[in-house]
Short mmCIF file of C-alpha atoms in Angstrom, two decimals:
data_model
loop_
_atom_site.label_atom_id
_atom_site.label_comp_id
_atom_site.label_asym_id
_atom_site.label_seq_id
_atom_site.Cartn_x
_atom_site.Cartn_y
_atom_site.Cartn_z
CA MET A 15 192.06 -150.69 -63.34
CA ASN A 16 192.26 -149.98 -59.68
CA ALA A 17 193.43 -146.39 -57.92
CA ASN A 18 196.80 -147.50 -57.65
CA ASP A 19 197.35 -148.04 -61.29
CA VAL A 20 195.62 -145.00 -61.97
CA ILE A 21 197.95 -143.18 -59.81
CA GLU A 22 200.79 -145.10 -61.21
CA SER A 23 199.98 -144.06 -64.52
CA TYR A 24 199.55 -140.30 -63.61
CA VAL A 25 203.04 -140.32 -61.96
CA VAL A 26 204.71 -141.93 -65.05
CA ASP A 27 202.97 -139.29 -67.21
CA VAL A 28 204.67 -136.61 -64.84
CA MET A 29 208.02 -138.40 -65.10
CA ARG A 30 208.23 -138.39 -68.58
CA ARG A 31 208.32 -134.65 -68.41
CA LEU A 32 211.51 -134.39 -65.95
CA PRO A 33 215.11 -134.33 -66.30
CA GLY A 34 216.29 -138.10 -66.15
CA LYS A 35 218.29 -137.78 -63.01
CA ASP A 36 215.42 -136.60 -60.71
CA ARG A 37 212.51 -138.74 -62.44
CA ASN A 38 212.69 -141.72 -60.17
CA GLY A 39 212.93 -139.58 -56.77
CA ILE A 40 210.15 -137.32 -57.71
CA GLY A 41 208.25 -140.26 -58.97
CA LEU A 42 208.57 -142.11 -55.81
CA GLU A 43 207.62 -139.16 -53.51
CA LEU A 44 204.67 -138.25 -55.72
CA ARG A 45 203.17 -141.86 -55.93
CA GLY A 46 203.37 -141.93 -51.95
CA LEU A 47 201.96 -138.22 -51.65
CA LEU A 48 199.00 -139.06 -53.92
CA THR A 49 198.34 -142.44 -52.13
CA GLU A 50 198.28 -140.64 -48.77
CA MET A 51 196.11 -137.88 -50.35
CA LEU A 52 193.55 -140.52 -51.60
CA ASP A 53 193.45 -142.42 -48.15
CA ASP A 54 192.72 -139.25 -46.34
CA ARG A 55 190.01 -138.32 -48.87
CA ALA A 56 188.32 -141.73 -48.44
CA GLN A 57 188.56 -141.73 -44.62
CA ARG A 58 186.90 -138.03 -44.62
CA GLU A 59 184.20 -139.36 -46.99
CA GLY A 60 183.70 -142.51 -45.09
CA ARG A 61 183.81 -145.01 -48.11
CA ALA A 62 186.55 -146.89 -50.02
CA ALA A 63 188.15 -145.03 -52.83
CA ASP A 64 186.89 -145.78 -56.21
CA ASP A 65 187.54 -144.54 -59.69
CA ALA A 66 185.57 -141.42 -59.36
CA MET A 67 187.38 -140.31 -56.38
CA VAL A 68 190.80 -141.02 -57.56
CA LEU A 69 190.11 -139.14 -60.84
CA GLY A 70 188.40 -136.44 -58.87
CA LEU A 71 191.79 -136.25 -56.80
CA LEU A 72 194.03 -136.23 -60.01
CA HIS A 73 191.90 -133.56 -61.57
CA ASP A 74 192.29 -131.22 -58.29
CA PHE A 75 195.74 -131.92 -58.13
CA GLY A 76 196.60 -130.63 -61.71
CA THR A 77 197.82 -131.83 -65.10
CA PRO A 78 201.06 -133.88 -65.47
CA ALA A 79 202.63 -131.01 -67.51
CA GLY A 80 201.91 -128.56 -64.88
CA ILE A 81 203.04 -130.49 -62.04
CA ALA A 82 206.53 -131.54 -63.84
CA ALA A 83 206.98 -127.67 -64.60
CA ARG A 84 206.72 -126.80 -60.82
CA TYR A 85 209.94 -128.92 -60.46
CA ARG A 86 211.88 -127.21 -63.23
CA PRO A 87 213.75 -124.37 -62.47
CA PRO A 88 212.42 -121.02 -64.57
CA GLY A 89 213.32 -121.41 -68.10
CA LEU A 90 215.42 -118.53 -70.06
CA VAL A 91 213.57 -115.48 -71.05
CA ILE A 92 214.12 -115.11 -74.78
CA ILE A 93 212.19 -112.12 -75.33
CA PRO A 94 212.16 -109.89 -72.12
CA ALA A 95 208.52 -108.46 -71.19
CA GLU A 96 209.77 -104.72 -72.25
CA GLN A 97 210.65 -105.86 -75.66
CA THR A 98 207.75 -107.78 -76.46
CA ARG A 99 205.62 -104.87 -78.07
CA SER A 100 208.55 -103.74 -80.19
CA PHE A 101 209.16 -107.36 -81.18
CA ALA A 102 205.50 -107.75 -82.15
CA LEU A 103 205.49 -104.45 -84.10
CA LEU A 104 208.86 -105.40 -85.84
CA SER A 105 207.66 -109.04 -86.84
CA LEU A 106 204.16 -107.59 -88.04
CA GLY A 107 205.73 -104.60 -89.82
CA GLY A 108 208.38 -106.77 -91.64
CA ILE A 109 205.63 -109.27 -92.83
CA GLY A 110 203.27 -106.29 -93.71
CA LEU A 111 206.27 -104.58 -95.66
CA GLN A 112 206.82 -107.78 -97.55
CA TRP A 113 203.21 -108.16 -98.48
CA ALA A 114 202.78 -104.79 -99.45
CA LEU A 115 205.89 -104.94 -102.10
CA THR A 116 204.65 -108.46 -103.31
CA LEU A 117 201.00 -108.46 -103.13
CA PRO A 118 200.35 -106.09 -106.35
CA ARG A 119 201.76 -108.68 -108.27
CA VAL A 120 198.30 -110.59 -107.63
CA PHE A 121 196.66 -107.36 -108.99
CA GLN A 122 198.71 -107.68 -112.16
CA GLY A 123 197.72 -111.32 -112.97
CA GLN A 124 199.71 -113.63 -110.67
CA PRO A 125 197.22 -116.13 -109.32
CA ALA A 126 196.59 -115.47 -105.77
CA SER A 127 197.42 -119.12 -104.51
CA ALA A 128 200.99 -118.83 -106.21
CA TRP A 129 201.58 -115.61 -104.19
CA TRP A 130 200.17 -117.14 -101.03
CA PHE A 131 202.66 -120.26 -101.34
CA SER A 132 205.69 -117.99 -102.20
CA TRP A 133 205.83 -114.54 -100.87
CA GLY A 134 202.51 -114.95 -98.78
CA LEU A 135 203.66 -117.82 -96.41
CA GLY A 136 207.35 -117.10 -97.15
CA SER A 137 207.41 -113.78 -95.48
CA LEU A 138 207.06 -115.62 -92.31
CA TRP A 139 210.89 -116.09 -92.40
CA TRP A 140 211.21 -112.80 -90.74
CA PRO A 141 209.60 -113.35 -87.16
CA GLY A 142 211.78 -116.82 -87.39
CA PHE A 143 214.79 -114.91 -88.11
CA LEU A 144 214.03 -112.19 -85.12
CA VAL A 145 213.34 -115.35 -82.93
CA MET A 146 216.75 -116.86 -83.84
CA MET A 147 218.68 -113.43 -83.40
CA ALA A 148 216.89 -113.38 -79.63
CA LEU A 149 218.25 -116.68 -79.14
CA VAL A 150 221.60 -115.94 -80.37
CA ALA A 151 221.32 -112.69 -78.01
CA VAL A 152 220.38 -115.08 -74.97
CA GLY A 153 223.47 -117.39 -75.72
CA VAL A 154 225.70 -114.44 -75.95
CA ARG A 155 224.33 -113.23 -72.50
CA GLU A 156 224.50 -116.34 -70.88
CA LEU A 157 228.08 -116.95 -71.64
CA GLY A 158 228.74 -113.76 -70.41
CA LEU A 159 230.30 -112.63 -73.73
CA ALA A 160 228.58 -109.00 -73.90
CA ARG A 161 227.86 -107.04 -70.80
CA PRO A 162 225.19 -104.18 -70.77
CA ALA A 163 227.59 -101.17 -71.88
CA TRP A 164 224.85 -98.49 -70.82
CA ARG A 165 225.98 -95.40 -68.89
CA PRO A 166 224.10 -92.45 -67.92
CA ARG A 167 224.65 -89.71 -70.23
CA GLY A 168 226.49 -86.65 -68.64
CA VAL A 169 225.14 -84.16 -71.15
CA ASP A 170 221.56 -83.21 -72.59
CA PRO A 171 220.54 -84.99 -75.63
CA ASP A 172 219.89 -81.93 -77.75
CA ARG A 173 223.78 -80.94 -77.59
CA ILE A 174 225.71 -81.63 -80.63
CA ASP A 175 229.54 -82.86 -81.04
CA ARG A 176 230.51 -80.12 -83.49
CA LYS A 177 233.35 -82.03 -85.01
CA THR A 178 231.34 -85.12 -85.73
CA PHE A 179 228.33 -83.16 -87.11
CA GLY A 180 230.57 -80.83 -89.07
CA ILE A 181 231.96 -83.89 -90.83
CA GLY A 182 228.47 -85.40 -91.56
CA PHE A 183 227.37 -82.15 -92.59
CA ALA A 184 230.24 -81.81 -94.97
CA TRP A 185 229.58 -85.15 -96.61
CA PHE A 186 225.74 -84.15 -96.91
CA VAL A 187 226.80 -80.93 -99.08
CA ILE A 188 229.39 -83.02 -101.11
CA GLY A 189 226.65 -85.61 -101.79
CA ALA A 190 224.00 -83.04 -102.68
CA VAL A 191 226.28 -80.99 -104.71
CA PHE A 192 227.49 -84.42 -106.76
CA MET A 193 223.77 -85.11 -107.30
CA THR A 194 222.93 -81.81 -108.67
CA CYS A 195 226.08 -81.95 -110.97
CA LEU A 196 225.15 -85.60 -111.98
CA PRO A 197 223.49 -84.87 -115.20
CA TRP A 198 226.67 -82.70 -116.12
CA ILE A 199 229.13 -85.54 -114.90
CA ILE A 200 227.01 -88.09 -117.15
CA GLY A 201 227.58 -86.03 -120.13
CA GLN A 202 231.37 -86.27 -119.62
CA LEU A 203 231.52 -90.05 -119.37
CA PRO A 204 232.66 -92.15 -122.29
CA ASP A 205 230.04 -94.06 -124.25
CA PRO A 206 227.82 -95.97 -123.68
CA LEU A 207 227.36 -94.44 -120.12
CA PRO A 208 225.72 -91.14 -121.17
CA ARG A 209 223.07 -93.48 -122.95
CA VAL A 210 222.59 -95.95 -120.20
CA PHE A 211 222.23 -93.10 -117.37
CA ALA A 212 220.51 -90.25 -119.75
CA PHE A 213 217.81 -88.53 -117.47
CA ASP A 214 214.25 -88.29 -118.71
CA PRO A 215 213.98 -84.33 -120.03
CA ALA A 216 210.62 -83.76 -118.28
CA PHE A 217 212.14 -85.25 -114.85
CA LEU A 218 215.12 -82.63 -114.94
CA ARG A 219 212.70 -80.01 -116.08
CA TRP A 220 209.97 -80.18 -113.52
CA ARG A 221 210.13 -82.87 -110.91
CA ALA A 222 214.02 -82.62 -110.02
CA PRO A 223 214.55 -78.91 -109.24
CA PRO A 224 212.22 -78.87 -105.95
CA VAL A 225 214.90 -81.20 -104.25
CA VAL A 226 217.71 -78.45 -104.83
CA LEU A 227 215.30 -76.21 -102.56
CA LEU A 228 214.77 -78.88 -100.07
CA TRP A 229 218.63 -79.30 -99.90
CA LEU A 230 219.30 -75.46 -99.52
CA LEU A 231 216.43 -75.52 -96.53
CA ALA A 232 218.20 -78.53 -95.01
CA PHE A 233 221.74 -76.88 -94.95
CA VAL A 234 220.26 -73.70 -93.60
CA ASN A 235 218.66 -75.71 -90.71
CA LEU A 236 221.96 -77.63 -90.03
CA GLY A 237 224.07 -74.53 -90.14
CA VAL A 238 221.93 -72.94 -87.54
CA VAL A 239 222.40 -76.28 -85.46
CA TYR A 240 226.06 -76.17 -85.89
CA ARG A 241 226.40 -72.73 -85.00
CA GLN A 242 224.38 -73.16 -81.71
CA GLY A 243 226.01 -76.14 -80.86
CA ARG A 244 222.60 -77.94 -80.19
CA TRP A 245 219.22 -78.64 -81.51
CA SER A 246 216.38 -76.60 -80.49
CA PRO A 247 212.68 -77.24 -80.93
CA PRO A 248 212.35 -75.03 -83.94
CA THR A 249 215.31 -76.72 -85.80
CA ARG A 250 213.86 -80.25 -84.53
CA TRP A 251 210.53 -79.32 -86.09
CA LEU A 252 211.93 -77.90 -89.13
CA GLU A 253 213.92 -80.98 -89.66
CA ILE A 254 210.84 -83.10 -89.65
CA GLY A 255 209.15 -80.56 -92.00
CA ILE A 256 212.00 -80.90 -94.54
CA HIS A 257 211.60 -85.07 -94.22
CA LEU A 258 208.10 -84.77 -94.63
CA ALA A 259 208.53 -82.89 -97.88
CA PHE A 260 211.35 -85.15 -99.10
CA LEU A 261 208.99 -88.06 -98.53
CA ALA A 262 206.34 -86.17 -100.65
CA LEU A 263 208.67 -85.24 -103.36
CA LEU A 264 210.24 -88.94 -103.62
CA ALA A 265 206.40 -90.25 -103.61
CA TRP A 266 205.97 -87.94 -106.60
CA TRP A 267 209.02 -89.19 -108.30
CA LEU A 268 207.86 -92.87 -107.85
CA ALA A 269 204.15 -91.90 -108.96
CA ASP A 270 204.71 -89.69 -111.86
CA GLY A 271 206.84 -90.93 -114.84
CA ALA A 272 210.27 -92.02 -115.52
CA LEU A 273 213.60 -90.66 -113.97
CA PHE A 274 215.89 -92.16 -116.64
CA LEU A 275 215.34 -92.97 -120.36
CA ALA A 276 216.97 -96.62 -120.14
CA ARG A 277 214.32 -98.70 -118.45
CA SER A 278 216.58 -100.91 -116.45
CA THR A 279 218.38 -97.87 -115.10
CA ASN A 280 215.11 -96.50 -114.30
CA ASP A 281 214.01 -99.58 -112.44
CA GLY A 282 217.06 -99.61 -110.28
CA ALA A 283 216.60 -96.00 -109.40
CA ARG A 284 213.18 -96.14 -108.69
CA GLY A 285 214.13 -99.05 -106.10
CA GLY A 286 216.88 -96.89 -104.67
CA ILE A 287 214.30 -93.97 -104.30
CA ALA A 288 211.81 -96.39 -102.67
CA LEU A 289 214.51 -97.63 -100.30
CA ALA A 290 215.52 -93.91 -99.53
CA ALA A 291 211.83 -92.97 -98.82
CA LEU A 292 211.35 -96.02 -96.24
CA PHE A 293 214.59 -95.01 -94.29
CA ILE A 294 213.32 -91.30 -94.16
CA ALA A 295 209.84 -92.73 -93.13
CA LEU A 296 211.54 -94.88 -90.42
CA ASP A 297 213.68 -91.99 -89.29
CA LEU A 298 210.48 -89.84 -89.01
CA VAL A 299 208.78 -92.22 -87.01
CA LEU A 300 211.61 -92.66 -84.47
CA LYS A 301 211.62 -88.83 -84.17
CA LEU A 302 208.30 -88.59 -83.52
CA TYR A 303 208.18 -91.49 -81.09
CA ARG A 304 211.20 -90.12 -79.09
CA ARG A 305 209.28 -86.70 -78.95
CA ARG A 306 206.12 -88.45 -77.62
CA THR A 307 208.05 -89.76 -74.55
CA ARG A 308 209.33 -86.61 -73.21
CA ILE A 309 208.48 -85.47 -69.74
CA HIS A 310 205.62 -83.24 -69.82
CA PRO A 311 204.50 -80.95 -66.54
CA PRO A 312 201.65 -82.76 -64.68
CA LYS A 313 198.25 -81.30 -64.44
CA ILE A 314 197.80 -79.61 -61.06
CA ALA A 315 194.65 -80.05 -59.23
CA THR A 316 192.96 -76.86 -58.22
CA GLY A 317 190.49 -75.95 -55.52
CA MET B 8 199.52 -105.37 -71.19
CA ALA B 9 197.12 -104.04 -68.54
CA GLU B 10 196.74 -106.45 -65.48
CA SER B 11 193.27 -107.86 -64.79
CA ARG B 12 191.52 -105.73 -61.91
CA GLU B 13 189.37 -108.39 -60.97
CA ASN B 14 189.78 -109.16 -57.17
CA PRO B 15 193.19 -108.10 -56.61
CA THR B 16 192.94 -108.97 -52.99
CA ALA B 17 193.30 -112.68 -53.30
CA LYS B 18 196.31 -112.49 -55.64
CA LEU B 19 198.18 -109.97 -53.45
CA GLU B 20 197.35 -112.15 -50.40
CA LEU B 21 199.00 -115.08 -52.29
CA GLU B 22 201.86 -112.94 -53.04
CA LEU B 23 202.39 -111.98 -49.53
CA ARG B 24 202.21 -115.58 -48.16
CA ARG B 25 204.40 -116.90 -50.88
CA GLY B 26 207.11 -114.44 -49.54
CA ALA B 27 206.92 -116.24 -45.97
CA LEU B 28 206.71 -120.02 -47.43
CA VAL B 29 210.61 -120.68 -47.28
CA LEU B 30 210.72 -119.70 -43.63
CA ALA B 31 207.73 -121.28 -42.79
CA VAL B 32 208.99 -124.55 -44.12
CA LEU B 33 212.32 -124.29 -42.74
CA SER B 34 210.84 -123.45 -39.20
CA GLN B 35 209.04 -127.08 -39.27
CA LEU B 36 212.03 -128.73 -40.34
CA ARG B 37 214.13 -128.86 -37.01
CA GLU B 38 212.78 -132.34 -36.83
CA PRO B 39 212.72 -134.79 -39.62
CA GLN B 40 209.37 -134.58 -41.64
CA TYR B 41 208.15 -136.16 -45.09
CA GLY B 42 206.24 -134.12 -47.52
CA TYR B 43 202.61 -134.77 -46.51
CA SER B 44 203.22 -134.32 -42.54
CA LEU B 45 205.07 -131.43 -42.95
CA ARG B 46 202.18 -130.15 -45.15
CA GLN B 47 199.52 -131.08 -42.37
CA ALA B 48 201.76 -129.55 -39.85
CA LEU B 49 201.94 -126.07 -41.50
CA ALA B 50 198.13 -126.28 -42.41
CA GLN B 51 197.42 -127.00 -38.78
CA ARG B 52 199.22 -123.88 -37.63
CA GLY B 53 197.30 -121.91 -40.30
CA MET B 54 199.86 -121.96 -43.25
CA PRO B 55 197.97 -124.11 -45.80
CA ILE B 56 200.12 -125.08 -48.90
CA GLU B 57 199.24 -126.83 -52.01
CA GLU B 58 201.32 -130.15 -52.47
CA GLY B 59 202.33 -129.22 -56.04
CA THR B 60 204.04 -126.25 -54.48
CA LEU B 61 205.46 -127.71 -51.19
CA TYR B 62 207.17 -130.82 -52.75
CA PRO B 63 208.99 -128.86 -55.56
CA LEU B 64 210.26 -126.52 -52.92
CA LEU B 65 211.49 -129.05 -50.65
CA ARG B 66 213.70 -130.49 -53.49
CA ARG B 67 214.83 -127.10 -54.51
CA LEU B 68 216.16 -126.59 -51.09
CA ASP B 69 217.37 -130.22 -50.95
CA GLY B 70 219.34 -129.27 -54.00
CA GLN B 71 220.50 -125.72 -52.62
CA GLY B 72 222.45 -127.85 -49.66
CA VAL B 73 220.30 -126.56 -47.01
CA LEU B 74 218.21 -129.72 -46.32
CA ALA B 75 219.31 -133.37 -45.88
CA SER B 76 216.99 -135.95 -46.93
CA ALA B 77 216.67 -139.90 -46.80
CA TRP B 78 214.53 -142.70 -47.46
CA ARG B 79 212.81 -144.44 -44.47
CA ILE B 80 210.36 -146.82 -43.66
CA GLU B 81 208.10 -145.98 -40.41
CA ASP B 82 204.50 -147.63 -40.08
CA GLY B 83 203.73 -147.43 -43.91
CA PRO B 84 205.26 -147.10 -47.34
CA PRO B 85 208.79 -145.75 -47.93
CA ARG B 86 208.89 -142.02 -47.55
CA ARG B 87 211.59 -139.49 -48.07
CA TYR B 88 212.34 -137.24 -44.73
CA TYR B 89 213.85 -133.97 -44.66
CA HIS B 90 215.33 -132.01 -41.94
CA LEU B 91 217.76 -128.90 -41.70
CA ASN B 92 221.67 -129.63 -41.82
CA ASP B 93 223.87 -127.23 -40.68
CA ALA B 94 223.49 -124.73 -43.55
CA GLY B 95 219.90 -124.83 -43.19
CA GLU B 96 220.10 -124.22 -39.32
CA ALA B 97 222.16 -120.98 -40.26
CA LEU B 98 219.85 -119.87 -43.01
CA LEU B 99 216.82 -120.38 -40.60
CA ALA B 100 218.40 -118.15 -37.93
CA GLU B 101 219.40 -115.65 -40.59
CA LEU B 102 215.80 -115.49 -42.02
CA THR B 103 214.17 -115.29 -38.72
CA ALA B 104 216.10 -112.28 -37.69
CA THR B 105 215.39 -110.87 -41.04
CA TRP B 106 211.62 -111.70 -40.55
CA GLY B 107 211.71 -110.07 -37.11
CA ALA B 108 212.96 -106.90 -38.58
CA LEU B 109 210.79 -106.81 -41.40
CA VAL B 110 207.73 -107.34 -38.92
CA GLY B 111 208.92 -104.54 -36.82
CA THR B 112 209.32 -102.29 -39.72
CA MET B 113 206.03 -103.04 -41.33
CA ALA B 114 204.33 -102.65 -37.87
CA GLY B 115 206.00 -99.25 -37.54
CA LEU B 116 204.84 -98.16 -41.17
CA LEU B 117 200.99 -99.76 -40.61
CA GLU B 118 200.74 -98.08 -37.36
CA GLY B 119 201.93 -94.79 -38.96
CA SER B 120 199.33 -95.21 -41.78
CA GLY B 121 196.52 -95.55 -39.11
CA THR B 122 197.25 -92.12 -37.52
#
């Protein structure tokens, strides 16, 4: 194989990676360029071009993939740099959550290989799903179907809209009253519902009452916010404290005994409570993260 | 992600030169040139540029309609010659004016920083 054949083969390698309409033009130009570079090098070194010289030239010039990439316009960014970290956290968090929920089956006797080839590998659907969603978002942006709707906020973020806040607050009170009256309401339902939804007496006597106290505390805190028309540092911190207490209470409910006498009802309720605990935990993380990114005064140098 | 702090000068110099690349290339294309001769002309005037950067840039400028190109044979193999068309001349004039203003501004800034 002579030097020209080596150059020809390299150029064809580059051309394979280029769009069809540009291939020939770029290939011809590239071959001419490399031939002239080789002639120059041979002249500088005062000897005829040989295999080592042409291979050295191509090595210095770059890989076919790298050269072809330079001829292409910049590609679409699927996950922008500012979202890479949250994408990684969301992906790993989703996989971690699925593993945390399914891995205990291995400790209950399921073979580890069976878990790995079902939920272990199967949980990778989540990052794939996120990438697909990111691709859809890129498509929507590129087609101009959605424009960024961001506007600077004219009011401080601690201020509340009393009407919306009041409606939310009212629904919270109605829900809490309903849950408090649930044992009595179930007793009034026709058979077999009272048997299906019968609470565990120990749960009602010991583990359920603290929730009423937490709801009352939350009502007082939200009432103060409603009256002041805005959140303040004490009401924010109290809300975080109440959420932590709710998390601890829900964990106690999940860990210690049954909530309902019927097993299927109990399993369903425990699933619902686990989900509620997850939402509260996520809300807490979000609130604490937002607090962390506040502007703090600088450290002024002295002396 | 934290950027590498190793030898930032070389990288920053490269960025600085990259900004002037289009203007440098356009300035040498008032007369027809093929890629390799253009590279040598730029290198002789103190503006070396990698072939892997120059050729894609020429094609991009050609695609943007500021260069005219044609294959010719002149004492050697067939070569693609590029030169400025009317749009390219206008772009060169605009970029030259911008460059002049930028040089003036930078000179003022750097002079100010030295006092």
